[in-house]
GROMACS .gro file of C-alpha atoms in nm:
model
  415
    1MET     CA    1  -1.521  -0.476  -1.077
    2SER     CA    2  -1.428  -0.798  -0.894
    3ASP     CA    3  -1.343  -0.815  -0.527
    4LEU     CA    4  -0.981  -0.881  -0.617
    5ASP     CA    5  -0.963  -0.565  -0.824
    6GLN     CA    6  -1.014  -0.376  -0.499
    7LEU     CA    7  -0.747  -0.568  -0.308
    8ASP     CA    8  -0.424  -0.375  -0.332
    9ARG     CA    9  -0.529  -0.014  -0.346
   10ALA     CA   10  -0.569   0.149  -0.009
   11PHE     CA   11  -0.200   0.106   0.066
   12GLU     CA   12  -0.046   0.132  -0.279
   13SER     CA   13   0.214   0.365  -0.135
   14LEU     CA   14   0.146   0.126   0.173
   15THR     CA   15  -0.078  -0.017   0.229
   16ARG     CA   16  -0.266  -0.057   0.076
   17ASP     CA   17  -0.629  -0.313   0.074
   18LEU     CA   18  -0.970  -0.203   0.206
   19ALA     CA   19  -1.293  -0.374   0.110
   20HIS     CA   20  -1.635  -0.233   0.030
   21THR     CA   21  -1.801  -0.526   0.208
   22HIS     CA   22  -1.724  -0.729   0.519
   23GLY     CA   23  -1.354  -0.663   0.569
   24PRO     CA   24  -1.065  -0.440   0.471
   25GLY     CA   25  -0.936  -0.663   0.198
   26ALA     CA   26  -1.124  -0.785  -0.104
   27ALA     CA   27  -0.916  -1.065  -0.236
   28ALA     CA   28  -0.812  -1.411  -0.151
   29ALA     CA   29  -0.661  -1.602   0.132
   30MET     CA   30  -0.401  -1.860   0.057
   31ALA     CA   31  -0.519  -2.219   0.019
   32THR     CA   32  -0.436  -2.401   0.341
   33ALA     CA   33  -0.274  -2.708   0.188
   34ARG     CA   34   0.090  -2.636   0.119
   35ALA     CA   35   0.429  -2.799   0.119
   36ARG     CA   36   0.634  -2.675   0.413
   37ARG     CA   37   0.995  -2.712   0.508
   38ARG     CA   38   1.005  -2.698   0.888
   39THR     CA   39   1.340  -2.658   1.055
   40LYS     CA   40   1.377  -2.664   1.431
   41VAL     CA   41   1.608  -2.416   1.596
   42GLY     CA   42   1.781  -2.421   1.932
   43ALA     CA   43   1.610  -2.336   2.259
   44VAL     CA   44   1.826  -2.030   2.311
   45ALA     CA   45   1.810  -1.721   2.085
   46LEU     CA   46   2.143  -1.686   1.904
   47ALA     CA   47   2.273  -1.391   1.703
   48THR     CA   48   2.444  -1.475   1.375
   49ALA     CA   49   2.519  -1.286   1.053
   50LEU     CA   50   2.348  -1.313   0.716
   51VAL     CA   51   2.541  -1.208   0.406
   52VAL     CA   52   2.304  -1.080   0.137
   53GLY     CA   53   2.338  -0.955  -0.221
   54GLY     CA   54   2.588  -0.679  -0.274
   55GLY     CA   55   2.803  -0.788   0.018
   56LEU     CA   56   2.584  -0.625   0.285
   57THR     CA   57   2.552  -0.795   0.620
   58VAL     CA   58   2.248  -0.760   0.845
   59PRO     CA   59   2.174  -0.910   1.186
   60ARG     CA   60   2.012  -1.251   1.184
   61LEU     CA   61   1.839  -1.370   1.500
   62LEU     CA   62   1.742  -1.726   1.576
   63PHE     CA   63   1.426  -1.781   1.778
   64PRO     CA   64   1.371  -2.020   2.070
   65ALA     CA   65   1.193  -2.344   2.000
   66ASP     CA   66   0.887  -2.253   2.210
   67GLY     CA   67   0.775  -1.955   1.999
   68LEU     CA   68   0.443  -1.915   1.820
   69ALA     CA   69   0.584  -2.051   1.493
   70ALA     CA   70   0.820  -2.310   1.642
   71ARG     CA   71   0.813  -2.670   1.521
   72GLY     CA   72   0.601  -2.580   1.220
   73GLY     CA   73   0.349  -2.384   1.426
   74GLU     CA   74   0.079  -2.179   1.259
   75ALA     CA   75  -0.172  -1.927   1.392
   76ARG     CA   76  -0.431  -1.690   1.248
   77PHE     CA   77  -0.294  -1.341   1.191
   78ASP     CA   78  -0.581  -1.163   1.365
   79ALA     CA   79  -0.633  -0.876   1.608
   80VAL     CA   80  -0.601  -1.101   1.914
   81HIS     CA   81  -0.261  -1.238   1.816
   82LEU     CA   82  -0.151  -0.894   1.697
   83GLU     CA   83  -0.237  -0.746   2.037
   84ASP     CA   84  -0.017  -1.004   2.206
   85ALA     CA   85   0.269  -0.957   1.961
   86THR     CA   86   0.282  -0.578   1.999
   87SER     CA   87   0.237  -0.566   2.378
   88GLY     CA   88   0.439  -0.276   2.517
   89TRP     CA   89   0.455  -0.100   2.180
   90THR     CA   90   0.102  -0.057   2.041
   91SER     CA   91  -0.234  -0.176   2.170
   92GLY     CA   92  -0.607  -0.163   2.112
   93TRP     CA   93  -0.594  -0.359   1.787
   94GLU     CA   94  -0.922  -0.448   1.620
   95ASP     CA   95  -1.041  -0.531   1.271
   96TRP     CA   96  -1.077  -0.227   1.049
   97GLN     CA   97  -1.430  -0.093   1.024
   98GLN     CA   98  -1.544   0.186   0.795
   99TYR     CA   99  -1.656   0.415   1.076
  100SER     CA  100  -1.397   0.324   1.338
  101PRO     CA  101  -1.259   0.626   1.528
  102LYS     CA  102  -0.921   0.455   1.536
  103GLY     CA  103  -0.663   0.468   1.262
  104GLY     CA  104  -0.553   0.759   1.048
  105GLY     CA  105  -0.656   0.890   0.708
  106SER     CA  106  -0.311   0.948   0.563
  107PHE     CA  107   0.051   0.886   0.649
  108SER     CA  108   0.403   0.979   0.552
  109PRO     CA  109   0.633   0.707   0.419
  110PRO     CA  110   1.011   0.728   0.455
  111GLU     CA  111   1.168   0.941   0.186
  112CYS     CA  112   1.404   0.658   0.092
  113SER     CA  113   1.123   0.424  -0.007
  114SER     CA  114   0.858   0.453  -0.277
  115MET     CA  115   0.633   0.222  -0.072
  116ALA     CA  116   0.494   0.058  -0.383
  117ASP     CA  117   0.259  -0.231  -0.331
  118PRO     CA  118   0.479  -0.532  -0.245
  119PHE     CA  119   0.268  -0.761  -0.464
  120ALA     CA  120   0.264  -0.539  -0.773
  121ASP     CA  121   0.533  -0.457  -1.026
  122THR     CA  122   0.767  -0.715  -0.875
  123GLY     CA  123   0.810  -0.933  -1.179
  124PRO     CA  124   0.606  -1.255  -1.151
  125ALA     CA  125   0.240  -1.199  -1.065
  126PRO     CA  126   0.076  -1.397  -0.781
  127THR     CA  127  -0.194  -1.651  -0.853
  128PHE     CA  128  -0.375  -1.605  -0.521
  129GLY     CA  129  -0.382  -1.311  -0.281
  130GLY     CA  130  -0.553  -1.185   0.032
  131SER     CA  131  -0.522  -0.922   0.304
  132SER     CA  132  -0.634  -0.808   0.647
  133LEU     CA  133  -0.643  -0.455   0.786
  134PHE     CA  134  -0.632  -0.358   1.153
  135VAL     CA  135  -0.658  -0.032   1.346
  136GLY     CA  136  -0.533   0.042   1.696
  137ASP     CA  137  -0.449   0.316   1.944
  138GLU     CA  138  -0.211   0.601   1.856
  139LEU     CA  139  -0.377   0.615   1.510
  140SER     CA  140  -0.210   0.283   1.435
  141ASN     CA  141  -0.293   0.101   1.114
  142GLY     CA  142  -0.168  -0.245   1.022
  143ARG     CA  143  -0.195  -0.435   0.696
  144PHE     CA  144  -0.125  -0.807   0.661
  145ALA     CA  145  -0.104  -0.937   0.304
  146LEU     CA  146  -0.054  -1.284   0.158
  147ALA     CA  147   0.027  -1.394  -0.195
  148ARG     CA  148   0.079  -1.731  -0.362
  149TYR     CA  149   0.282  -1.767  -0.681
  150ALA     CA  150   0.303  -2.033  -0.951
  151ASP     CA  151   0.623  -2.169  -0.800
  152ALA     CA  152   0.892  -2.098  -0.542
  153ALA     CA  153   1.125  -1.942  -0.798
  154SER     CA  154   0.862  -1.685  -0.898
  155ALA     CA  155   0.793  -1.600  -0.534
  156ALA     CA  156   1.165  -1.563  -0.464
  157THR     CA  157   1.209  -1.327  -0.759
  158ALA     CA  158   0.911  -1.116  -0.651
  159GLN     CA  159   1.038  -1.102  -0.292
  160THR     CA  160   1.380  -0.980  -0.405
  161LYS     CA  161   1.235  -0.708  -0.628
  162ALA     CA  162   0.986  -0.582  -0.372
  163TYR     CA  163   1.234  -0.427  -0.129
  164PRO     CA  164   1.546  -0.211  -0.142
  165ALA     CA  165   1.886  -0.341  -0.036
  166PRO     CA  166   1.912  -0.398   0.341
  167ASP     CA  167   1.988  -0.092   0.554
  168THR     CA  168   1.929   0.153   0.270
  169CYS     CA  169   1.598   0.264   0.419
  170GLY     CA  170   1.628   0.255   0.796
  171THR     CA  171   1.764  -0.049   0.977
  172THR     CA  172   1.715  -0.401   0.843
  173THR     CA  173   1.712  -0.703   1.074
  174THR     CA  174   1.667  -1.060   0.953
  175TYR     CA  175   1.515  -1.319   1.186
  176ASP     CA  176   1.532  -1.696   1.151
  177VAL     CA  177   1.190  -1.811   1.267
  178ASP     CA  178   1.177  -2.190   1.266
  179GLY     CA  179   1.391  -2.198   0.954
  180VAL     CA  180   1.201  -1.918   0.777
  181GLU     CA  181   1.381  -1.593   0.701
  182VAL     CA  182   1.185  -1.284   0.811
  183ARG     CA  183   1.303  -0.940   0.709
  184HIS     CA  184   1.215  -0.640   0.930
  185ASP     CA  185   1.276  -0.284   0.810
  186SER     CA  186   1.259  -0.028   1.091
  187MET     CA  187   1.233   0.327   0.957
  188PRO     CA  188   1.197   0.588   1.233
  189ASN     CA  189   1.077   0.935   1.142
  190GLN     CA  190   1.375   1.169   1.129
  191ASP     CA  191   1.168   1.489   1.128
  192PRO     CA  192   1.078   1.600   1.484
  193ALA     CA  193   0.832   1.852   1.343
  194ASP     CA  194   0.627   1.580   1.173
  195THR     CA  195   0.370   1.468   1.432
  196GLY     CA  196   0.148   1.283   1.185
  197SER     CA  197   0.120   0.913   1.114
  198TRP     CA  198   0.437   0.750   0.991
  199LEU     CA  199   0.505   0.423   0.813
  200GLY     CA  200   0.786   0.290   1.028
  201ASP     CA  201   0.783  -0.091   1.020
  202ILE     CA  202   0.760  -0.356   0.748
  203TRP     CA  203   0.800  -0.730   0.805
  204SER     CA  204   0.819  -0.970   0.511
  205ALA     CA  205   0.877  -1.342   0.460
  206ARG     CA  206   0.855  -1.617   0.201
  207ILE     CA  207   0.786  -1.990   0.239
  208GLY     CA  208   0.816  -2.175  -0.087
  209ALA     CA  209   0.573  -2.025  -0.337
  210GLU     CA  210   0.404  -1.796  -0.082
  211ARG     CA  211   0.486  -1.452   0.050
  212ALA     CA  212   0.356  -1.246   0.342
  213GLU     CA  213   0.404  -0.887   0.453
  214PHE     CA  214   0.291  -0.679   0.749
  215GLN     CA  215   0.311  -0.299   0.755
  216VAL     CA  216   0.238  -0.066   1.047
  217TYR     CA  217   0.198   0.310   1.048
  218GLY     CA  218   0.081   0.545   1.321
  219ARG     CA  219   0.215   0.774   1.592
  220ALA     CA  220   0.360   0.517   1.831
  221GLY     CA  221   0.706   0.517   1.673
  222VAL     CA  222   0.888   0.213   1.542
  223ALA     CA  223   0.866  -0.126   1.710
  224ASP     CA  224   1.091  -0.208   2.004
  225PRO     CA  225   1.314  -0.516   1.960
  226ALA     CA  226   1.091  -0.748   2.164
  227SER     CA  227   0.778  -0.651   1.970
  228ALA     CA  228   0.965  -0.678   1.640
  229GLU     CA  229   1.064  -1.036   1.724
  230ARG     CA  230   0.712  -1.134   1.827
  231VAL     CA  231   0.562  -0.987   1.508
  232ALA     CA  232   0.819  -1.181   1.306
  233GLN     CA  233   0.697  -1.498   1.478
  234LEU     CA  234   0.335  -1.406   1.407
  235LEU     CA  235   0.411  -1.333   1.041
  236VAL     CA  236   0.549  -1.683   0.987
  237ALA     CA  237   0.264  -1.843   1.183
  238GLY     CA  238   0.010  -1.640   0.984
  239LEU     CA  239   0.175  -1.722   0.653
  240ARG     CA  240   0.150  -2.092   0.732
  241ASP     CA  241  -0.210  -2.061   0.851
  242GLY     CA  242  -0.315  -1.883   0.531
  243TRP     CA  243  -0.610  -1.686   0.673
  244THR     CA  244  -0.700  -1.329   0.581
  245GLN     CA  245  -1.009  -1.121   0.645
  246SER     CA  246  -1.076  -1.084   0.274
  247GLY     CA  247  -1.159  -1.446   0.202
  248MET     CA  248  -1.028  -1.649  -0.086
  249ASP     CA  249  -1.012  -1.582  -0.458
  250GLU     CA  250  -0.783  -1.631  -0.752
  251VAL     CA  251  -0.586  -1.347  -0.899
  252PRO     CA  252  -0.708  -1.304  -1.257
  253ARG     CA  253  -0.453  -1.323  -1.531
  254VAL     CA  254  -0.365  -1.001  -1.709
  255PRO     CA  255  -0.616  -0.960  -1.995
  256PRO     CA  256  -0.489  -0.992  -2.349
  257GLY     CA  257  -0.531  -0.620  -2.406
  258ASN     CA  258  -0.754  -0.400  -2.616
  259GLY     CA  259  -0.538  -0.411  -2.926
  260LYS     CA  260  -0.378  -0.076  -2.852
  261GLY     CA  261  -0.017  -0.008  -2.771
  262PRO     CA  262   0.124   0.185  -2.475
  263LEU     CA  263  -0.051   0.500  -2.368
  264PRO     CA  264   0.064   0.806  -2.563
  265GLU     CA  265   0.356   1.009  -2.434
  266TRP     CA  266   0.260   1.342  -2.283
  267THR     CA  267   0.601   1.495  -2.218
  268GLY     CA  268   0.495   1.809  -2.401
  269ILE     CA  269   0.223   1.882  -2.143
  270ASP     CA  270   0.361   2.063  -1.837
  271LEU     CA  271   0.157   1.909  -1.557
  272GLU     CA  272   0.383   2.032  -1.278
  273GLY     CA  273   0.400   2.377  -1.431
  274ALA     CA  274   0.020   2.394  -1.420
  275LEU     CA  275   0.040   2.379  -1.041
  276ALA     CA  276   0.224   2.714  -1.042
  277GLY     CA  277   0.431   2.613  -0.740
  278TRP     CA  278   0.139   2.482  -0.534
  279ARG     CA  279   0.283   2.182  -0.349
  280SER     CA  280   0.391   2.060  -0.008
  281PRO     CA  281   0.671   2.269   0.145
  282THR     CA  282   0.804   1.957   0.321
  283LYS     CA  283   1.006   1.704   0.126
  284ARG     CA  284   0.885   1.346   0.170
  285ALA     CA  285   0.882   1.022  -0.027
  286ALA     CA  286   0.759   1.034  -0.385
  287THR     CA  287   0.424   0.853  -0.407
  288THR     CA  288   0.216   0.734  -0.699
  289SER     CA  289  -0.126   0.771  -0.538
  290PRO     CA  290  -0.287   0.990  -0.272
  291ASN     CA  291  -0.260   0.856   0.085
  292LEU     CA  292  -0.628   0.897   0.167
  293LEU     CA  293  -0.747   0.597   0.367
  294CYS     CA  294  -1.107   0.606   0.244
  295LEU     CA  295  -0.984   0.594  -0.117
  296ASP     CA  296  -0.957   0.223  -0.193
  297ASP     CA  297  -0.941   0.251  -0.571
  298HIS     CA  298  -0.653   0.435  -0.736
  299LEU     CA  299  -0.745   0.351  -1.098
  300ASN     CA  300  -0.539   0.033  -1.064
  301GLY     CA  301  -0.751  -0.211  -1.253
  302PRO     CA  302  -0.857  -0.396  -1.439
  303THR     CA  303  -0.616  -0.210  -1.664
  304SER     CA  304  -0.484  -0.331  -1.996
  305ALA     CA  305  -0.128  -0.304  -1.864
  306THR     CA  306  -0.083   0.032  -2.036
  307SER     CA  307  -0.069   0.273  -1.746
  308ALA     CA  308   0.176   0.529  -1.617
  309ALA     CA  309   0.225   0.658  -1.265
  310GLY     CA  310   0.469   0.887  -1.094
  311GLY     CA  311   0.514   1.162  -0.844
  312SER     CA  312   0.750   1.400  -0.669
  313PRO     CA  313   0.880   1.421  -0.313
  314HIS     CA  314   0.668   1.730  -0.253
  315GLY     CA  315   0.327   1.567  -0.245
  316LEU     CA  316   0.247   1.541  -0.616
  317SER     CA  317   0.127   1.207  -0.755
  318TYR     CA  318  -0.039   1.107  -1.080
  319ARG     CA  319  -0.166   0.800  -1.261
  320ILE     CA  320  -0.294   0.754  -1.616
  321ALA     CA  321  -0.454   0.416  -1.692
  322GLY     CA  322  -0.591   0.246  -2.002
  323TYR     CA  323  -0.862  -0.022  -1.990
  324ASP     CA  324  -0.979  -0.306  -2.209
  325GLU     CA  325  -1.344  -0.210  -2.191
  326PRO     CA  326  -1.453   0.093  -2.399
  327ASP     CA  327  -1.601   0.256  -2.088
  328GLY     CA  328  -1.348   0.115  -1.840
  329GLY     CA  329  -1.202   0.455  -1.756
  330THR     CA  330  -1.542   0.610  -1.694
  331ALA     CA  331  -1.647   0.318  -1.472
  332ASN     CA  332  -1.332   0.339  -1.260
  333VAL     CA  333  -1.367   0.713  -1.214
  334GLU     CA  334  -1.721   0.662  -1.087
  335VAL     CA  335  -1.594   0.411  -0.830
  336VAL     CA  336  -1.339   0.662  -0.703
  337LEU     CA  337  -1.597   0.941  -0.690
  338ASP     CA  338  -1.835   0.721  -0.488
  339GLU     CA  339  -1.556   0.649  -0.240
  340LEU     CA  340  -1.470   1.018  -0.207
  341ARG     CA  341  -1.835   1.108  -0.148
  342ALA     CA  342  -1.860   0.844   0.125
  343CYS     CA  343  -1.533   0.941   0.291
  344THR     CA  344  -1.558   0.966   0.670
  345SER     CA  345  -1.193   1.017   0.766
  346THR     CA  346  -1.215   1.374   0.637
  347GLU     CA  347  -1.473   1.595   0.465
  348VAL     CA  348  -1.426   1.598   0.088
  349THR     CA  349  -1.570   1.868  -0.141
  350ILE     CA  350  -1.612   1.769  -0.506
  351GLU     CA  351  -1.655   2.011  -0.796
  352THR     CA  352  -1.700   1.919  -1.163
  353LEU     CA  353  -1.543   2.174  -1.397
  354PRO     CA  354  -1.688   2.262  -1.741
  355ASN     CA  355  -1.436   2.037  -1.919
  356GLY     CA  356  -1.564   1.737  -1.720
  357VAL     CA  357  -1.268   1.707  -1.483
  358HIS     CA  358  -1.363   1.650  -1.119
  359VAL     CA  359  -1.170   1.833  -0.845
  360ALA     CA  360  -1.189   1.700  -0.488
  361THR     CA  361  -1.043   1.907  -0.205
  362TYR     CA  362  -1.008   1.818   0.162
  363ASP     CA  363  -0.847   1.948   0.482
  364THR     CA  364  -0.637   1.715   0.698
  365GLY     CA  365  -0.544   1.975   0.961
  366GLY     CA  366  -0.205   2.082   1.091
  367PRO     CA  367   0.037   2.330   0.935
  368GLU     CA  368   0.005   2.166   0.590
  369PRO     CA  369  -0.368   2.089   0.569
  370GLU     CA  370  -0.456   2.146   0.203
  371ASN     CA  371  -0.511   1.857  -0.040
  372ALA     CA  372  -0.658   1.824  -0.388
  373ILE     CA  373  -0.735   1.542  -0.633
  374TRP     CA  374  -0.814   1.589  -1.001
  375LEU     CA  375  -0.999   1.299  -1.162
  376ALA     CA  376  -1.125   1.248  -1.517
  377ALA     CA  377  -1.204   0.985  -1.779
  378ASN     CA  378  -1.215   0.957  -2.155
  379GLY     CA  379  -1.392   0.630  -2.236
  380ASP     CA  380  -1.126   0.362  -2.196
  381ARG     CA  381  -0.881   0.593  -2.018
  382ALA     CA  382  -0.877   0.755  -1.677
  383GLY     CA  383  -0.641   0.987  -1.496
  384MET     CA  384  -0.579   1.106  -1.143
  385VAL     CA  385  -0.356   1.389  -1.021
  386ALA     CA  386  -0.315   1.465  -0.652
  387VAL     CA  387  -0.133   1.713  -0.432
  388GLU     CA  388  -0.108   1.646  -0.060
  389ARG     CA  389  -0.011   1.857   0.241
  390ALA     CA  390   0.016   2.200   0.085
  391ASP     CA  391   0.032   2.488   0.333
  392ARG     CA  392  -0.206   2.719   0.147
  393PRO     CA  393  -0.543   2.680  -0.028
  394LEU     CA  394  -0.558   2.560  -0.387
  395PRO     CA  395  -0.513   2.861  -0.619
  396GLU     CA  396  -0.794   2.908  -0.869
  397SER     CA  397  -0.546   2.921  -1.156
  398ALA     CA  398  -0.398   2.584  -1.060
  399ARG     CA  399  -0.745   2.436  -1.014
  400GLN     CA  400  -0.829   2.504  -1.380
  401ASP     CA  401  -0.481   2.467  -1.533
  402VAL     CA  402  -0.422   2.120  -1.387
  403ALA     CA  403  -0.770   2.016  -1.499
  404ASP     CA  404  -0.693   2.139  -1.850
  405ALA     CA  405  -0.362   1.951  -1.854
  406LEU     CA  406  -0.528   1.628  -1.738
  407HIS     CA  407  -0.805   1.670  -1.997
  408GLU     CA  408  -0.544   1.718  -2.270
  409ILE     CA  409  -0.344   1.410  -2.161
  410LEU     CA  410  -0.655   1.190  -2.171
  411HIS     CA  411  -0.750   1.310  -2.518
  412LEU     CA  412  -0.420   1.241  -2.689
  413ARG     CA  413  -0.452   0.991  -2.974
  414TRP     CA  414  -0.411   0.635  -2.847
  415GLU     CA  415  -0.362   0.359  -3.102
   0.00000   0.00000   0.00000
């Protein structure tokens, strides 16, 4: 598995990108040479209006000419600059380390957003990509991601598809940072009873054929206006600079496939029924992968583009993936199992059932502490089913019935 294959996994419903080596990302930084259009703005911040698709209007703020990104300015998006940008909101930022006491193991995304990876399933695929991950006080986690596309049109299409319409998921503000449009989605937690980590802020921007995004989740609440503006400045400066912790690599093209068609339909197998009602009692966003920070790999690749994923707003997620290599599914399952065994954010117990399906259970504390992951392979296929934040232990019947359902799905005829 290449470094890039590990890039966009830890935060797939966020976040996504932790590395197994020197940093939290495992893919590429942008090349530093790039064509830039640099537009100066006035010395005084002005409020204007931006009309976007569908007739919606969101605030647009112009930045003073002495900001971090003014006059074509660029700066490394690192912990030092992040500390300055978030002063008064969050603090204590440092590069993610595997055994850091900071940061949180899982988080809740807003119900209105699927929180899919912004650089996946957005139409055109990037040609280069990279990421950086930071942890701070208040269990804060931040992920900065960069992507370069074949051309500006491809990047623009991907940017449009990556996010919902403005103001449909929290409050959307658009900043004009030295001629670059930065979108900020602020999504405060509306559930006073939820004291866990929350994904509340996403900044995104595009310059020509390149895109950048920064996500923050934790317990500090959403960014105040001043911090939101400074992070917008840093995002543009970091996008221009092109540095990420993960280094530099090229995104591999999608392989030609293994000669098989789409994965077989499994509508006749009642996966949710096998759970016998075991799920989270609290409604939250539907995810397509478990939000366990130590789990970098979610069976994402290198797939043969014949995979299916889904979930429900009560903590259930699943993914079935097909691979080009005859043992690709088995190899990916072993990677996930190794990560679960090495998990330090929570203690994970793994059991292998007689049918070969692995069941991992872990306790995240609080009133809804129970979690389970079912994982299995059948040669060139692999599957994962997860339930998060249940309020009672996993029933024995569900343990076996879900494993049987997953085993049956993976052994359907695929041709």
